[in-house]
Amino acid sequence: MSLVALVVNPPSGEVAASQRETLAGLGGPLSPGDPQQVRTGPGGRPENCRTDDGDTARPTAAPTDVKWRQLVTMMTPVSPSAGPLHTDATMWWCFAHTPTGAVLAAHVIPVQLSGASWRIVAEQQVVPGKSRDSFVVSKAEAEEANSGENAVGRFAGFAVESYADDAATVRLLVTNPMGGYLSTSVSVRWRDGDWKVVLLDDGSLFPSVKQATPNGFIMWEA
């Protein structure tokens, strides 16, 4: 499933009493890799997550150390300096506390939310609250109703729309399987030692998907 497919079946809003079973046990944010332990690393990070957070400048070019790896059905950028440093079978996590780390998180986490481990990803890599509850219920219902495959686009570029020490918004440029490009944005927040996706109030992952051109984007060389 691609970025294009992720915006299908938008959340329906309030979580009904009949949907509480879907949310049963949903906690978090937990500590990836060791969810039962308090994060005791520097800065409240997991003990086994270390990144170089010195480069706080917004990127003006694509990271030179990026490799492309298959995640669910999309080729996704991975950087040994910006993250994710841990690419476990269930979840990719541990991003640098930098603008480039936020960029990588904005690519990786939404793709993971379309995979088989989406519930674990939602628990550990999405900011908790009513928005996340709505997303989980809607995703579970959509999963039961539709198991078909969707056309897959490709990450083509990005732009850092805003950045602060604890929050960022990243614009994504994706190839449209029908031709041309599509763009949308992903917001992330620094919480419990890693970047987490911030959903919209209604539980949507993206605000909208629009036709776009490469103008204003830093293009990936992939």
PDB file of N, CA and C in Angstrom, residues 46-123:
ATOM      1  N   PRO A  46      15.673   5.737  24.704  1.00  0.00           N
ATOM      2  CA  PRO A  46      15.953   4.338  25.021  1.00  0.00           C
ATOM      3  C   PRO A  46      17.449   4.110  25.168  1.00  0.00           C
ATOM      4  N   GLU A  47      17.833   3.238  26.053  1.00  0.00           N
ATOM      5  CA  GLU A  47      19.241   3.003  26.344  1.00  0.00           C
ATOM      6  C   GLU A  47      20.018   2.568  25.107  1.00  0.00           C
ATOM      7  N   ASN A  48      19.331   1.861  24.187  1.00  0.00           N
ATOM      8  CA  ASN A  48      20.019   1.338  23.002  1.00  0.00           C
ATOM      9  C   ASN A  48      19.775   2.183  21.761  1.00  0.00           C
ATOM     10  N   CYS A  49      19.463   3.474  21.952  1.00  0.00           N
ATOM     11  CA  CYS A  49      19.251   4.387  20.823  1.00  0.00           C
ATOM     12  C   CYS A  49      20.186   5.579  20.965  1.00  0.00           C
ATOM     13  N   ARG A  50      21.197   5.650  20.109  1.00  0.00           N
ATOM     14  CA  ARG A  50      22.172   6.728  20.139  1.00  0.00           C
ATOM     15  C   ARG A  50      22.257   7.354  18.756  1.00  0.00           C
ATOM     16  N   THR A  51      22.104   8.655  18.664  1.00  0.00           N
ATOM     17  CA  THR A  51      22.236   9.338  17.378  1.00  0.00           C
ATOM     18  C   THR A  51      23.077  10.598  17.556  1.00  0.00           C
ATOM     19  N   ASP A  52      23.659  11.066  16.462  1.00  0.00           N
ATOM     20  CA  ASP A  52      24.394  12.322  16.457  1.00  0.00           C
ATOM     21  C   ASP A  52      23.403  13.434  16.144  1.00  0.00           C
ATOM     22  N   ASP A  53      23.093  14.262  17.145  1.00  0.00           N
ATOM     23  CA  ASP A  53      22.080  15.289  17.000  1.00  0.00           C
ATOM     24  C   ASP A  53      22.680  16.684  16.822  1.00  0.00           C
ATOM     25  N   GLY A  54      23.927  16.731  16.360  1.00  0.00           N
ATOM     26  CA  GLY A  54      24.615  18.016  16.275  1.00  0.00           C
ATOM     27  C   GLY A  54      24.209  18.886  15.103  1.00  0.00           C
ATOM     28  N   ASP A  55      23.755  18.288  14.013  1.00  0.00           N
ATOM     29  CA  ASP A  55      23.432  19.061  12.813  1.00  0.00           C
ATOM     30  C   ASP A  55      21.973  19.508  12.863  1.00  0.00           C
ATOM     31  N   THR A  56      21.754  20.725  13.331  1.00  0.00           N
ATOM     32  CA  THR A  56      20.391  21.227  13.485  1.00  0.00           C
ATOM     33  C   THR A  56      19.948  22.109  12.315  1.00  0.00           C
ATOM     34  N   ALA A  57      20.748  22.165  11.262  1.00  0.00           N
ATOM     35  CA  ALA A  57      20.382  22.959  10.089  1.00  0.00           C
ATOM     36  C   ALA A  57      19.365  22.201   9.233  1.00  0.00           C
ATOM     37  N   ARG A  58      18.441  22.946   8.649  1.00  0.00           N
ATOM     38  CA  ARG A  58      17.504  22.314   7.735  1.00  0.00           C
ATOM     39  C   ARG A  58      18.265  21.838   6.496  1.00  0.00           C
ATOM     40  N   PRO A  59      17.953  20.646   6.008  1.00  0.00           N
ATOM     41  CA  PRO A  59      18.699  20.128   4.856  1.00  0.00           C
ATOM     42  C   PRO A  59      18.442  20.963   3.598  1.00  0.00           C
ATOM     43  N   THR A  60      19.485  21.142   2.820  1.00  0.00           N
ATOM     44  CA  THR A  60      19.385  21.826   1.526  1.00  0.00           C
ATOM     45  C   THR A  60      19.618  20.849   0.381  1.00  0.00           C
ATOM     46  N   ALA A  61      19.928  19.606   0.731  1.00  0.00           N
ATOM     47  CA  ALA A  61      20.118  18.547  -0.251  1.00  0.00           C
ATOM     48  C   ALA A  61      19.762  17.228   0.421  1.00  0.00           C
ATOM     49  N   ALA A  62      19.529  16.211  -0.376  1.00  0.00           N
ATOM     50  CA  ALA A  62      19.226  14.893   0.181  1.00  0.00           C
ATOM     51  C   ALA A  62      20.445  14.354   0.922  1.00  0.00           C
ATOM     52  N   PRO A  63      20.250  13.658   2.043  1.00  0.00           N
ATOM     53  CA  PRO A  63      21.390  13.087   2.768  1.00  0.00           C
ATOM     54  C   PRO A  63      22.215  12.175   1.862  1.00  0.00           C
ATOM     55  N   THR A  64      23.528  12.309   1.955  1.00  0.00           N
ATOM     56  CA  THR A  64      24.400  11.544   1.069  1.00  0.00           C
ATOM     57  C   THR A  64      24.576  10.089   1.504  1.00  0.00           C
ATOM     58  N   ASP A  65      24.216   9.785   2.749  1.00  0.00           N
ATOM     59  CA  ASP A  65      24.424   8.421   3.242  1.00  0.00           C
ATOM     60  C   ASP A  65      23.160   7.563   3.194  1.00  0.00           C
ATOM     61  N   VAL A  66      22.140   8.020   2.486  1.00  0.00           N
ATOM     62  CA  VAL A  66      20.871   7.288   2.438  1.00  0.00           C
ATOM     63  C   VAL A  66      20.983   6.037   1.571  1.00  0.00           C
ATOM     64  N   LYS A  67      20.422   4.957   2.066  1.00  0.00           N
ATOM     65  CA  LYS A  67      20.209   3.731   1.299  1.00  0.00           C
ATOM     66  C   LYS A  67      18.702   3.501   1.208  1.00  0.00           C
ATOM     67  N   TRP A  68      18.275   2.834   0.155  1.00  0.00           N
ATOM     68  CA  TRP A  68      16.843   2.590  -0.036  1.00  0.00           C
ATOM     69  C   TRP A  68      16.548   1.124   0.247  1.00  0.00           C
ATOM     70  N   ARG A  69      15.568   0.913   1.150  1.00  0.00           N
ATOM     71  CA  ARG A  69      15.194  -0.438   1.539  1.00  0.00           C
ATOM     72  C   ARG A  69      13.695  -0.625   1.408  1.00  0.00           C
ATOM     73  N   GLN A  70      13.320  -1.861   1.128  1.00  0.00           N
ATOM     74  CA  GLN A  70      11.905  -2.182   0.991  1.00  0.00           C
ATOM     75  C   GLN A  70      11.235  -2.175   2.359  1.00  0.00           C
ATOM     76  N   LEU A  71      10.147  -1.421   2.478  1.00  0.00           N
ATOM     77  CA  LEU A  71       9.334  -1.394   3.693  1.00  0.00           C
ATOM     78  C   LEU A  71       7.891  -1.516   3.246  1.00  0.00           C
ATOM     79  N   VAL A  72       7.211  -2.561   3.710  1.00  0.00           N
ATOM     80  CA  VAL A  72       5.878  -2.915   3.213  1.00  0.00           C
ATOM     81  C   VAL A  72       6.002  -3.032   1.682  1.00  0.00           C
ATOM     82  N   THR A  73       5.392  -2.140   0.905  1.00  0.00           N
ATOM     83  CA  THR A  73       5.532  -2.238  -0.550  1.00  0.00           C
ATOM     84  C   THR A  73       6.203  -1.015  -1.152  1.00  0.00           C
ATOM     85  N   MET A  74       6.860  -0.197  -0.328  1.00  0.00           N
ATOM     86  CA  MET A  74       7.523   1.004  -0.834  1.00  0.00           C
ATOM     87  C   MET A  74       9.017   0.970  -0.543  1.00  0.00           C
ATOM     88  N   MET A  75       9.804   1.469  -1.467  1.00  0.00           N
ATOM     89  CA  MET A  75      11.226   1.685  -1.208  1.00  0.00           C
ATOM     90  C   MET A  75      11.331   2.946  -0.345  1.00  0.00           C
ATOM     91  N   THR A  76      12.017   2.826   0.788  1.00  0.00           N
ATOM     92  CA  THR A  76      12.006   3.857   1.820  1.00  0.00           C
ATOM     93  C   THR A  76      13.436   4.225   2.206  1.00  0.00           C
ATOM     94  N   PRO A  77      13.710   5.529   2.413  1.00  0.00           N
ATOM     95  CA  PRO A  77      15.082   5.948   2.724  1.00  0.00           C
ATOM     96  C   PRO A  77      15.488   5.633   4.160  1.00  0.00           C
ATOM     97  N   VAL A  78      16.712   5.167   4.308  1.00  0.00           N
ATOM     98  CA  VAL A  78      17.293   4.847   5.613  1.00  0.00           C
ATOM     99  C   VAL A  78      18.683   5.462   5.667  1.00  0.00           C
ATOM    100  N   SER A  79      18.988   6.165   6.745  1.00  0.00           N
ATOM    101  CA  SER A  79      20.283   6.827   6.895  1.00  0.00           C
ATOM    102  C   SER A  79      20.969   6.361   8.174  1.00  0.00           C
ATOM    103  N   PRO A  80      22.242   5.937   8.115  1.00  0.00           N
ATOM    104  CA  PRO A  80      22.945   5.534   9.334  1.00  0.00           C
ATOM    105  C   PRO A  80      23.211   6.692  10.286  1.00  0.00           C
ATOM    106  N   SER A  81      23.089   7.925   9.807  1.00  0.00           N
ATOM    107  CA  SER A  81      23.292   9.072  10.687  1.00  0.00           C
ATOM    108  C   SER A  81      21.977   9.657  11.198  1.00  0.00           C
ATOM    109  N   ALA A  82      20.931   9.668  10.362  1.00  0.00           N
ATOM    110  CA  ALA A  82      19.654  10.294  10.739  1.00  0.00           C
ATOM    111  C   ALA A  82      18.583   9.297  11.125  1.00  0.00           C
ATOM    112  N   GLY A  83      18.759   8.031  10.794  1.00  0.00           N
ATOM    113  CA  GLY A  83      17.806   7.013  11.169  1.00  0.00           C
ATOM    114  C   GLY A  83      16.949   6.533   9.997  1.00  0.00           C
ATOM    115  N   PRO A  84      16.161   5.500  10.290  1.00  0.00           N
ATOM    116  CA  PRO A  84      16.057   4.806  11.574  1.00  0.00           C
ATOM    117  C   PRO A  84      17.273   3.905  11.820  1.00  0.00           C
ATOM    118  N   LEU A  85      17.811   3.979  13.041  1.00  0.00           N
ATOM    119  CA  LEU A  85      18.973   3.172  13.373  1.00  0.00           C
ATOM    120  C   LEU A  85      18.614   1.725  13.669  1.00  0.00           C
ATOM    121  N   HIS A  86      17.377   1.495  14.105  1.00  0.00           N
ATOM    122  CA  HIS A  86      16.908   0.133  14.368  1.00  0.00           C
ATOM    123  C   HIS A  86      15.829  -0.211  13.348  1.00  0.00           C
ATOM    124  N   THR A  87      16.093  -1.206  12.525  1.00  0.00           N
ATOM    125  CA  THR A  87      15.117  -1.644  11.530  1.00  0.00           C
ATOM    126  C   THR A  87      14.711  -3.073  11.869  1.00  0.00           C
ATOM    127  N   ASP A  88      13.933  -3.170  12.947  1.00  0.00           N
ATOM    128  CA  ASP A  88      13.491  -4.463  13.423  1.00  0.00           C
ATOM    129  C   ASP A  88      12.383  -5.005  12.526  1.00  0.00           C
ATOM    130  N   ALA A  89      12.090  -6.292  12.656  1.00  0.00           N
ATOM    131  CA  ALA A  89      11.070  -6.916  11.823  1.00  0.00           C
ATOM    132  C   ALA A  89       9.705  -6.266  12.029  1.00  0.00           C
ATOM    133  N   THR A  90       9.437  -5.822  13.244  1.00  0.00           N
ATOM    134  CA  THR A  90       8.131  -5.252  13.558  1.00  0.00           C
ATOM    135  C   THR A  90       8.075  -3.763  13.277  1.00  0.00           C
ATOM    136  N   MET A  91       9.168  -3.040  13.542  1.00  0.00           N
ATOM    137  CA  MET A  91       9.113  -1.581  13.494  1.00  0.00           C
ATOM    138  C   MET A  91      10.502  -0.994  13.269  1.00  0.00           C
ATOM    139  N   TRP A  92      10.545   0.080  12.465  1.00  0.00           N
ATOM    140  CA  TRP A  92      11.779   0.841  12.274  1.00  0.00           C
ATOM    141  C   TRP A  92      11.708   2.094  13.131  1.00  0.00           C
ATOM    142  N   TRP A  93      12.756   2.340  13.919  1.00  0.00           N
ATOM    143  CA  TRP A  93      12.694   3.430  14.881  1.00  0.00           C
ATOM    144  C   TRP A  93      14.102   3.927  15.218  1.00  0.00           C
ATOM    145  N   CYS A  94      14.176   4.942  16.085  1.00  0.00           N
ATOM    146  CA  CYS A  94      15.399   5.594  16.539  1.00  0.00           C
ATOM    147  C   CYS A  94      15.922   6.547  15.467  1.00  0.00           C
ATOM    148  N   PHE A  95      15.352   7.747  15.462  1.00  0.00           N
ATOM    149  CA  PHE A  95      15.714   8.794  14.513  1.00  0.00           C
ATOM    150  C   PHE A  95      16.514   9.889  15.218  1.00  0.00           C
ATOM    151  N   ALA A  96      17.373  10.565  14.473  1.00  0.00           N
ATOM    152  CA  ALA A  96      18.137  11.663  15.035  1.00  0.00           C
ATOM    153  C   ALA A  96      17.229  12.825  15.409  1.00  0.00           C
ATOM    154  N   HIS A  97      17.576  13.519  16.495  1.00  0.00           N
ATOM    155  CA  HIS A  97      16.800  14.678  16.942  1.00  0.00           C
ATOM    156  C   HIS A  97      17.287  15.901  16.158  1.00  0.00           C
ATOM    157  N   THR A  98      17.048  15.854  14.859  1.00  0.00           N
ATOM    158  CA  THR A  98      17.493  16.882  13.923  1.00  0.00           C
ATOM    159  C   THR A  98      16.435  17.055  12.845  1.00  0.00           C
ATOM    160  N   PRO A  99      16.523  18.121  12.025  1.00  0.00           N
ATOM    161  CA  PRO A  99      15.583  18.247  10.907  1.00  0.00           C
ATOM    162  C   PRO A  99      15.637  17.046   9.950  1.00  0.00           C
ATOM    163  N   THR A 100      16.836  16.552   9.674  1.00  0.00           N
ATOM    164  CA  THR A 100      16.934  15.401   8.778  1.00  0.00           C
ATOM    165  C   THR A 100      16.322  14.158   9.412  1.00  0.00           C
ATOM    166  N   GLY A 101      16.498  13.996  10.723  1.00  0.00           N
ATOM    167  CA  GLY A 101      15.850  12.886  11.415  1.00  0.00           C
ATOM    168  C   GLY A 101      14.339  12.971  11.309  1.00  0.00           C
ATOM    169  N   ALA A 102      13.792  14.192  11.414  1.00  0.00           N
ATOM    170  CA  ALA A 102      12.348  14.383  11.265  1.00  0.00           C
ATOM    171  C   ALA A 102      11.894  14.018   9.857  1.00  0.00           C
ATOM    172  N   VAL A 103      12.713  14.375   8.856  1.00  0.00           N
ATOM    173  CA  VAL A 103      12.397  14.036   7.466  1.00  0.00           C
ATOM    174  C   VAL A 103      12.296  12.520   7.292  1.00  0.00           C
ATOM    175  N   LEU A 104      13.274  11.803   7.819  1.00  0.00           N
ATOM    176  CA  LEU A 104      13.257  10.344   7.682  1.00  0.00           C
ATOM    177  C   LEU A 104      12.066   9.729   8.407  1.00  0.00           C
ATOM    178  N   ALA A 105      11.747  10.234   9.600  1.00  0.00           N
ATOM    179  CA  ALA A 105      10.595   9.725  10.340  1.00  0.00           C
ATOM    180  C   ALA A 105       9.293   9.959   9.578  1.00  0.00           C
ATOM    181  N   ALA A 106       9.197  11.110   8.912  1.00  0.00           N
ATOM    182  CA  ALA A 106       7.989  11.437   8.155  1.00  0.00           C
ATOM    183  C   ALA A 106       7.814  10.526   6.948  1.00  0.00           C
ATOM    184  N   HIS A 107       8.896   9.938   6.470  1.00  0.00           N
ATOM    185  CA  HIS A 107       8.800   8.960   5.393  1.00  0.00           C
ATOM    186  C   HIS A 107       8.471   7.569   5.929  1.00  0.00           C
ATOM    187  N   VAL A 108       9.187   7.159   6.972  1.00  0.00           N
ATOM    188  CA  VAL A 108       9.131   5.777   7.439  1.00  0.00           C
ATOM    189  C   VAL A 108       7.837   5.447   8.169  1.00  0.00           C
ATOM    190  N   ILE A 109       7.456   6.259   9.139  1.00  0.00           N
ATOM    191  CA  ILE A 109       6.328   5.903  10.008  1.00  0.00           C
ATOM    192  C   ILE A 109       5.017   5.764   9.240  1.00  0.00           C
ATOM    193  N   PRO A 110       4.663   6.701   8.342  1.00  0.00           N
ATOM    194  CA  PRO A 110       3.413   6.503   7.588  1.00  0.00           C
ATOM    195  C   PRO A 110       3.389   5.225   6.764  1.00  0.00           C
ATOM    196  N   VAL A 111       4.537   4.832   6.188  1.00  0.00           N
ATOM    197  CA  VAL A 111       4.574   3.588   5.422  1.00  0.00           C
ATOM    198  C   VAL A 111       4.330   2.401   6.344  1.00  0.00           C
ATOM    199  N   GLN A 112       4.938   2.437   7.534  1.00  0.00           N
ATOM    200  CA  GLN A 112       4.731   1.338   8.477  1.00  0.00           C
ATOM    201  C   GLN A 112       3.275   1.214   8.901  1.00  0.00           C
ATOM    202  N   LEU A 113       2.570   2.334   8.933  1.00  0.00           N
ATOM    203  CA  LEU A 113       1.162   2.302   9.327  1.00  0.00           C
ATOM    204  C   LEU A 113       0.279   1.628   8.277  1.00  0.00           C
ATOM    205  N   SER A 114       0.850   1.290   7.123  1.00  0.00           N
ATOM    206  CA  SER A 114       0.098   0.558   6.115  1.00  0.00           C
ATOM    207  C   SER A 114       0.452  -0.925   6.108  1.00  0.00           C
ATOM    208  N   GLY A 115       1.363  -1.336   6.995  1.00  0.00           N
ATOM    209  CA  GLY A 115       1.813  -2.722   7.016  1.00  0.00           C
ATOM    210  C   GLY A 115       1.097  -3.579   8.034  1.00  0.00           C
ATOM    211  N   ALA A 116       1.522  -4.832   8.124  1.00  0.00           N
ATOM    212  CA  ALA A 116       0.877  -5.796   9.019  1.00  0.00           C
ATOM    213  C   ALA A 116       1.049  -5.438  10.486  1.00  0.00           C
ATOM    214  N   SER A 117       2.121  -4.722  10.826  1.00  0.00           N
ATOM    215  CA  SER A 117       2.380  -4.348  12.226  1.00  0.00           C
ATOM    216  C   SER A 117       1.858  -2.960  12.557  1.00  0.00           C
ATOM    217  N   TRP A 118       0.876  -2.466  11.795  1.00  0.00           N
ATOM    218  CA  TRP A 118       0.411  -1.084  11.954  1.00  0.00           C
ATOM    219  C   TRP A 118      -0.065  -0.780  13.359  1.00  0.00           C
ATOM    220  N   ARG A 119      -0.664  -1.764  14.050  1.00  0.00           N
ATOM    221  CA  ARG A 119      -1.202  -1.491  15.386  1.00  0.00           C
ATOM    222  C   ARG A 119      -0.074  -1.203  16.380  1.00  0.00           C
ATOM    223  N   ILE A 120       1.024  -1.967  16.288  1.00  0.00           N
ATOM    224  CA  ILE A 120       2.174  -1.732  17.154  1.00  0.00           C
ATOM    225  C   ILE A 120       2.801  -0.381  16.823  1.00  0.00           C
ATOM    226  N   VAL A 121       2.883  -0.072  15.548  1.00  0.00           N
ATOM    227  CA  VAL A 121       3.432   1.214  15.122  1.00  0.00           C
ATOM    228  C   VAL A 121       2.565   2.361  15.642  1.00  0.00           C
ATOM    229  N   ALA A 122       1.245   2.198  15.551  1.00  0.00           N
ATOM    230  CA  ALA A 122       0.337   3.232  16.057  1.00  0.00           C
ATOM    231  C   ALA A 122       0.521   3.428  17.555  1.00  0.00           C
ATOM    232  N   GLU A 123       0.772   2.356  18.271  1.00  0.00           N
ATOM    233  CA  GLU A 123       0.934   2.436  19.718  1.00  0.00           C
ATOM    234  C   GLU A 123       2.228   3.127  20.105  1.00  0.00           C
TER     235      GLU A 123
END
